[in-house]
Amino acid sequence: MAVREANVRRVVTSDHVVGWAFASPAVLLIIVFGLVPIVWSALLSFQKTNLLSPPHWVGLANYRALPNDPLFEQAMVHSAIYTVLFVPFSVAGGLLTAVALNRPVRGIRIYRTAVFVPVVVSTIATVIIFLWVFDPNFGLANWLLGKVGLGPFAFFTSSNGALYSIVAMTVWGWIGFNVIVYLAALQGIPRELVEAAEIDGAGTWGIFRNVTIPLLGPVTLFLVVWSSINALQLFDEVYLATNGGPGTATYVPVFYLYKLAFQGGIAGYAAAIAYVLFAVILVLTIVQLLIGKRMVHYAP
Amino acid sequence: MSEIQTIELAARAAEEPTAEPKGGRFLFSSWHLVLIPIAVVMVIPLVWMVVTSLQTLEETRHYPPTLVPTSLQFRNYTDVLQQAPFARWFVNTLLVTLACVVGNLLFCSLAGYAFARIRFFGREVAFILILATLMVPFQVVIIPTFLIVRSFHLIDTLGALILPNLAGAFGIFMLRQFFRTLPVELEEAARIDGASRLGILFKIVLPLSGPALATLAVITFMWTWNDFLWPLITIYNSNNMTIQLGLATFQGAHQSNTNLLMAANVMSMLPVLLLFFFAQRYFIRGIATTGLKG
């Protein structure tokens, strides 16, 4: 009996040791580069620091200054406009594209690849391509729009159009992602449900409206939440395509906080912006999930 | 539907699309009228990039734009390689990417296995804390992360790009979920035969986890290769730049040489595009798993 108990204890102890030995490299990395920064970021937002000299505490001063900062307000407004356009276009567009790509037609593999490829193109590469496509003088976009009697547009170089040009560019780059997720979900819709609807006399549109869309509810909710989070974190495209301009026409929160912290030496204030942004993302996500919970019906 | 099922369906969707009709049936369907414009819009910017990269500067300054190349200026590519240290940037990016892929495979496998199979003190708390980091956008914590990396004296070295990205919550979570779907009996049998945990992980579990490991590798590759904000903040010297950062500086310096810029662009995306064409299934799986592009 005693021997057996000792064995059991040894096994149990060794599980603690082995478990931590296995987990600790990754856990350590995530603590140092994931958890510590979350707490530190909060502390920074109560400090005044330029990242070089020692910081000092300023209490809530950084947060108090935010409402009186016109650039911050602009950045938030631009971010809201961007999100309100980007999310519906990329999610609804992704759904419609996925439905079309789910049809058993000839060459479907080629169509799918065409839609997926932009997903793996980096943001820098995307921006370089679209600066050229949207070039006011030699660009493809103005030429094609001219054919249907529109334009010419200044795109990224126009204060009215720059933000919308970024929307168009990012929808091109991201839509394939939503299509992939929707395609996966469409494959999961039981064939019997569609067939039953057909027997009941439902047309293509009726099936789409009353069978497909409700069944895709959870996926749509996920994509809306996910796209919104990403839309609010917009940075690369702004930095590279417009550098916030013309003027401040495309300032968004992450771009502004990058400017403040890494070019302006105002890191405490930038950290406050980061935390406000985080709060906005969190609240928006919770609201979307709560609304979604009422609207989305999960399959039994 | 469980996660794993979703991933499997996604993988199948990519691999084996809704059975393509054989023979003469459906040779033309009205869906083509929808699909062709979509495909054209998605592909034309890329085609035009390639065409422009093969033109002379005069040809690029032509209106209306030419979509069919009139000459093939392959020297644009060699010119790019001579005008900027693209080879160096390639090597840097490859080093960083490989280090991150290997690091993630190793550390996330170890941790994922521990969280899936080994009962150890503090396991649940540690796992929840790891998941919590998934909820916080990187942009929110970028300033302190910079300070931490600076305190390790890694700023302006490749280490700044590697060390923080050697393991991630995403990889741990994904592998843990996958390991839990494997039958535990095999492992128990091996334990009775006296195999160590490490031996079980490397000889039994990992060989059964090919698809999950490939997915993690491909996604990590794409993330690291395409990352921009973090290199932008931590790397200053041209010798230490990654391809994305180098491309951005090249763009700043050659804004009017559109043909060279496009040639550089084509080269920068070749590795990821090649990987995409050969491992499309794992890209799709990875995206369907959580879907994280940036």
CSV table of C-alpha atoms in Angstrom, one decimal, chain B residues 58-264:
chain,number,residue,atom,x,y,z
B,58,GLU,CA,7.4,56.1,-70.5
B,59,GLU,CA,4.9,53.3,-71.0
B,60,THR,CA,3.6,53.7,-67.4
B,61,ARG,CA,3.0,57.3,-68.1
B,62,HIS,CA,0.5,56.5,-70.8
B,63,TYR,CA,-3.1,57.3,-70.8
B,64,PRO,CA,-5.4,55.4,-71.3
B,65,PRO,CA,-3.5,52.8,-69.2
B,66,THR,CA,-2.1,49.8,-71.1
B,67,LEU,CA,-3.3,46.4,-69.7
B,68,VAL,CA,-1.3,44.4,-72.3
B,69,PRO,CA,2.5,44.9,-72.1
B,70,THR,CA,4.0,46.2,-75.3
B,71,SER,CA,7.5,45.1,-74.2
B,72,LEU,CA,8.9,43.0,-71.4
B,73,GLN,CA,11.4,45.0,-69.3
B,74,PHE,CA,12.7,42.2,-67.0
B,75,ARG,CA,15.6,44.5,-66.2
B,76,ASN,CA,13.3,46.4,-63.9
B,77,TYR,CA,13.7,43.5,-61.5
B,78,THR,CA,17.5,43.5,-61.7
B,79,ASP,CA,17.4,47.3,-61.4
B,80,VAL,CA,15.4,47.1,-58.2
B,81,LEU,CA,17.9,44.6,-56.7
B,82,GLN,CA,20.7,47.0,-57.5
B,83,GLN,CA,19.1,50.1,-56.2
B,84,ALA,CA,18.0,48.8,-52.8
B,85,PRO,CA,19.2,46.0,-50.5
B,86,PHE,CA,16.3,43.8,-51.3
B,87,ALA,CA,18.4,40.7,-51.0
B,88,ARG,CA,19.3,41.7,-47.5
B,89,TRP,CA,15.7,42.5,-46.6
B,90,PHE,CA,14.7,39.1,-48.0
B,91,VAL,CA,17.3,37.3,-45.9
B,92,ASN,CA,16.3,39.3,-42.8
B,93,THR,CA,12.6,38.5,-43.3
B,94,LEU,CA,13.3,34.9,-44.0
B,95,LEU,CA,15.4,34.6,-40.8
B,96,VAL,CA,12.8,36.3,-38.7
B,97,THR,CA,9.9,34.3,-40.2
B,98,LEU,CA,11.6,31.0,-39.9
B,99,ALA,CA,12.6,31.7,-36.3
B,100,CYS,CA,9.0,32.6,-35.4
B,101,VAL,CA,7.6,29.6,-37.2
B,102,VAL,CA,9.9,27.2,-35.5
B,103,GLY,CA,9.5,28.9,-32.1
B,104,ASN,CA,5.7,28.8,-32.4
B,105,LEU,CA,5.6,25.2,-33.5
B,106,LEU,CA,7.9,24.2,-30.6
B,107,PHE,CA,6.7,26.3,-27.7
B,108,CYS,CA,3.0,26.2,-28.7
B,109,SER,CA,3.2,22.4,-29.1
B,110,LEU,CA,4.7,22.0,-25.6
B,111,ALA,CA,2.3,24.4,-24.0
B,112,GLY,CA,-0.7,23.3,-25.9
B,113,TYR,CA,0.0,19.7,-24.9
B,114,ALA,CA,0.5,20.6,-21.3
B,115,PHE,CA,-2.8,22.5,-21.3
B,116,ALA,CA,-4.6,19.7,-23.1
B,117,ARG,CA,-3.3,16.6,-21.3
B,118,ILE,CA,-1.3,17.3,-18.2
B,119,ARG,CA,-3.0,18.3,-14.9
B,120,PHE,CA,-0.7,20.7,-13.2
B,121,PHE,CA,-1.0,23.3,-10.5
B,122,GLY,CA,-2.4,26.6,-11.8
B,123,ARG,CA,-3.2,25.3,-15.2
B,124,GLU,CA,-6.7,26.9,-15.5
B,125,VAL,CA,-5.5,30.3,-14.3
B,126,ALA,CA,-2.6,30.3,-16.7
B,127,PHE,CA,-4.8,29.3,-19.6
B,128,ILE,CA,-7.3,32.0,-18.9
B,129,LEU,CA,-4.6,34.6,-18.7
B,130,ILE,CA,-3.2,33.5,-22.0
B,131,LEU,CA,-6.7,33.7,-23.6
B,132,ALA,CA,-7.1,37.2,-22.1
B,133,THR,CA,-4.2,38.5,-24.2
B,134,LEU,CA,-6.1,37.5,-27.3
B,135,MET,CA,-8.8,40.0,-26.5
B,136,VAL,CA,-6.4,43.0,-26.3
B,137,PRO,CA,-5.5,44.5,-29.6
B,138,PHE,CA,-1.7,44.8,-30.2
B,139,GLN,CA,-2.1,48.5,-31.0
B,140,VAL,CA,-3.3,49.1,-27.4
B,141,VAL,CA,-0.1,47.7,-25.8
B,142,ILE,CA,2.4,48.8,-28.4
B,143,ILE,CA,4.1,51.5,-26.3
B,144,PRO,CA,5.0,49.3,-23.3
B,145,THR,CA,5.9,46.4,-25.6
B,146,PHE,CA,8.4,48.8,-27.2
B,147,LEU,CA,9.7,49.8,-23.8
B,148,ILE,CA,10.1,46.1,-22.7
B,149,VAL,CA,12.0,45.2,-25.9
B,150,ARG,CA,14.1,48.3,-25.5
B,151,SER,CA,15.0,47.2,-22.0
B,152,PHE,CA,16.4,44.0,-23.5
B,153,HIS,CA,18.5,46.1,-25.8
B,154,LEU,CA,16.9,44.6,-28.8
B,155,ILE,CA,15.8,47.7,-30.6
B,156,ASP,CA,17.1,47.9,-34.1
B,157,THR,CA,18.0,44.2,-34.1
B,158,LEU,CA,16.2,41.2,-35.6
B,159,GLY,CA,15.8,40.0,-32.1
B,160,ALA,CA,13.2,42.7,-31.5
B,161,LEU,CA,11.1,41.1,-34.3
B,162,ILE,CA,11.7,37.5,-33.1
B,163,LEU,CA,11.7,37.3,-29.3
B,164,PRO,CA,8.1,38.7,-28.7
B,165,ASN,CA,6.7,36.5,-31.4
B,166,LEU,CA,8.3,33.1,-30.5
B,167,ALA,CA,5.0,32.0,-29.0
B,168,GLY,CA,1.5,33.2,-29.2
B,169,ALA,CA,-1.8,32.7,-27.5
B,170,PHE,CA,-3.4,31.8,-30.8
B,171,GLY,CA,-1.1,28.9,-31.4
B,172,ILE,CA,-1.4,27.5,-27.9
B,173,PHE,CA,-5.2,27.7,-28.1
B,174,MET,CA,-5.4,26.1,-31.5
B,175,LEU,CA,-3.0,23.3,-30.7
B,176,ARG,CA,-4.6,22.6,-27.4
B,177,GLN,CA,-8.0,22.3,-29.0
B,178,PHE,CA,-6.6,20.0,-31.6
B,179,PHE,CA,-4.7,17.8,-29.2
B,180,ARG,CA,-7.9,17.3,-27.2
B,181,THR,CA,-9.6,15.7,-30.2
B,182,LEU,CA,-6.9,13.0,-30.4
B,183,PRO,CA,-7.7,9.6,-28.8
B,184,VAL,CA,-6.1,9.5,-25.4
B,185,GLU,CA,-5.8,5.7,-25.4
B,186,LEU,CA,-2.6,5.7,-27.5
B,187,GLU,CA,-0.9,8.0,-25.0
B,188,GLU,CA,-2.0,6.0,-22.0
B,189,ALA,CA,-0.7,2.8,-23.6
B,190,ALA,CA,2.6,4.4,-24.2
B,191,ARG,CA,2.8,5.7,-20.6
B,192,ILE,CA,2.2,2.3,-19.2
B,193,ASP,CA,5.1,1.1,-21.4
B,194,GLY,CA,7.2,3.8,-19.5
B,195,ALA,CA,7.3,6.5,-22.2
B,196,SER,CA,8.1,10.0,-21.0
B,197,ARG,CA,5.7,12.9,-21.7
B,198,LEU,CA,8.3,14.4,-24.0
B,199,GLY,CA,8.6,11.1,-25.9
B,200,ILE,CA,4.8,10.8,-26.1
B,201,LEU,CA,4.5,14.3,-27.5
B,202,PHE,CA,7.2,13.9,-30.1
B,203,LYS,CA,6.6,10.3,-31.1
B,204,ILE,CA,2.8,9.9,-30.9
B,205,VAL,CA,1.0,13.3,-30.6
B,206,LEU,CA,2.9,15.5,-33.0
B,207,PRO,CA,3.0,12.9,-35.9
B,208,LEU,CA,-0.8,12.8,-35.7
B,209,SER,CA,-1.0,16.5,-35.7
B,210,GLY,CA,0.4,17.3,-39.2
B,211,PRO,CA,-2.6,19.4,-40.4
B,212,ALA,CA,-2.8,21.5,-37.2
B,213,LEU,CA,1.0,22.1,-37.2
B,214,ALA,CA,0.9,23.0,-40.9
B,215,THR,CA,-1.9,25.4,-40.3
B,216,LEU,CA,-0.1,27.1,-37.5
B,217,ALA,CA,3.1,27.3,-39.5
B,218,VAL,CA,1.4,28.8,-42.6
B,219,ILE,CA,-0.5,31.4,-40.6
B,220,THR,CA,2.6,32.3,-38.5
B,221,PHE,CA,4.5,32.6,-41.8
B,222,MET,CA,2.0,34.9,-43.3
B,223,TRP,CA,1.7,37.1,-40.2
B,224,THR,CA,5.4,37.5,-39.7
B,225,TRP,CA,6.2,38.0,-43.4
B,226,ASN,CA,3.5,40.7,-43.8
B,227,ASP,CA,3.9,42.5,-40.4
B,228,PHE,CA,4.5,46.2,-40.7
B,229,LEU,CA,3.7,48.2,-37.6
B,230,TRP,CA,6.1,46.4,-35.2
B,231,PRO,CA,9.1,46.5,-37.6
B,232,LEU,CA,8.3,50.2,-38.3
B,233,ILE,CA,8.6,51.0,-34.6
B,234,THR,CA,11.6,48.8,-33.7
B,235,ILE,CA,13.9,48.9,-36.8
B,236,TYR,CA,15.7,52.0,-38.0
B,237,ASN,CA,18.8,50.8,-39.9
B,238,SER,CA,18.2,49.8,-43.5
B,239,ASN,CA,20.5,46.7,-42.9
B,240,ASN,CA,18.0,45.3,-40.3
B,241,MET,CA,14.8,46.0,-42.2
B,242,THR,CA,12.3,43.4,-43.2
B,243,ILE,CA,10.9,43.3,-46.7
B,244,GLN,CA,7.7,45.1,-45.8
B,245,LEU,CA,9.5,48.0,-44.1
B,246,GLY,CA,12.1,48.0,-46.9
B,247,LEU,CA,9.3,48.2,-49.4
B,248,ALA,CA,7.8,51.1,-47.6
B,249,THR,CA,11.1,53.0,-47.6
B,250,PHE,CA,11.7,52.1,-51.3
B,251,GLN,CA,8.2,53.5,-52.0
B,252,GLY,CA,9.1,56.7,-50.3
B,253,ALA,CA,12.2,57.1,-52.4
B,254,HIS,CA,10.9,55.9,-55.8
B,255,GLN,CA,7.4,57.3,-55.8
B,256,SER,CA,7.6,58.3,-59.5
B,257,ASN,CA,9.4,55.2,-60.7
B,258,THR,CA,6.1,53.2,-60.8
B,259,ASN,CA,7.6,50.4,-62.9
B,260,LEU,CA,10.4,49.7,-60.4
B,261,LEU,CA,8.0,50.1,-57.5
B,262,MET,CA,5.7,47.4,-59.0
B,263,ALA,CA,8.7,45.1,-59.7
B,264,ALA,CA,9.7,45.4,-56.0
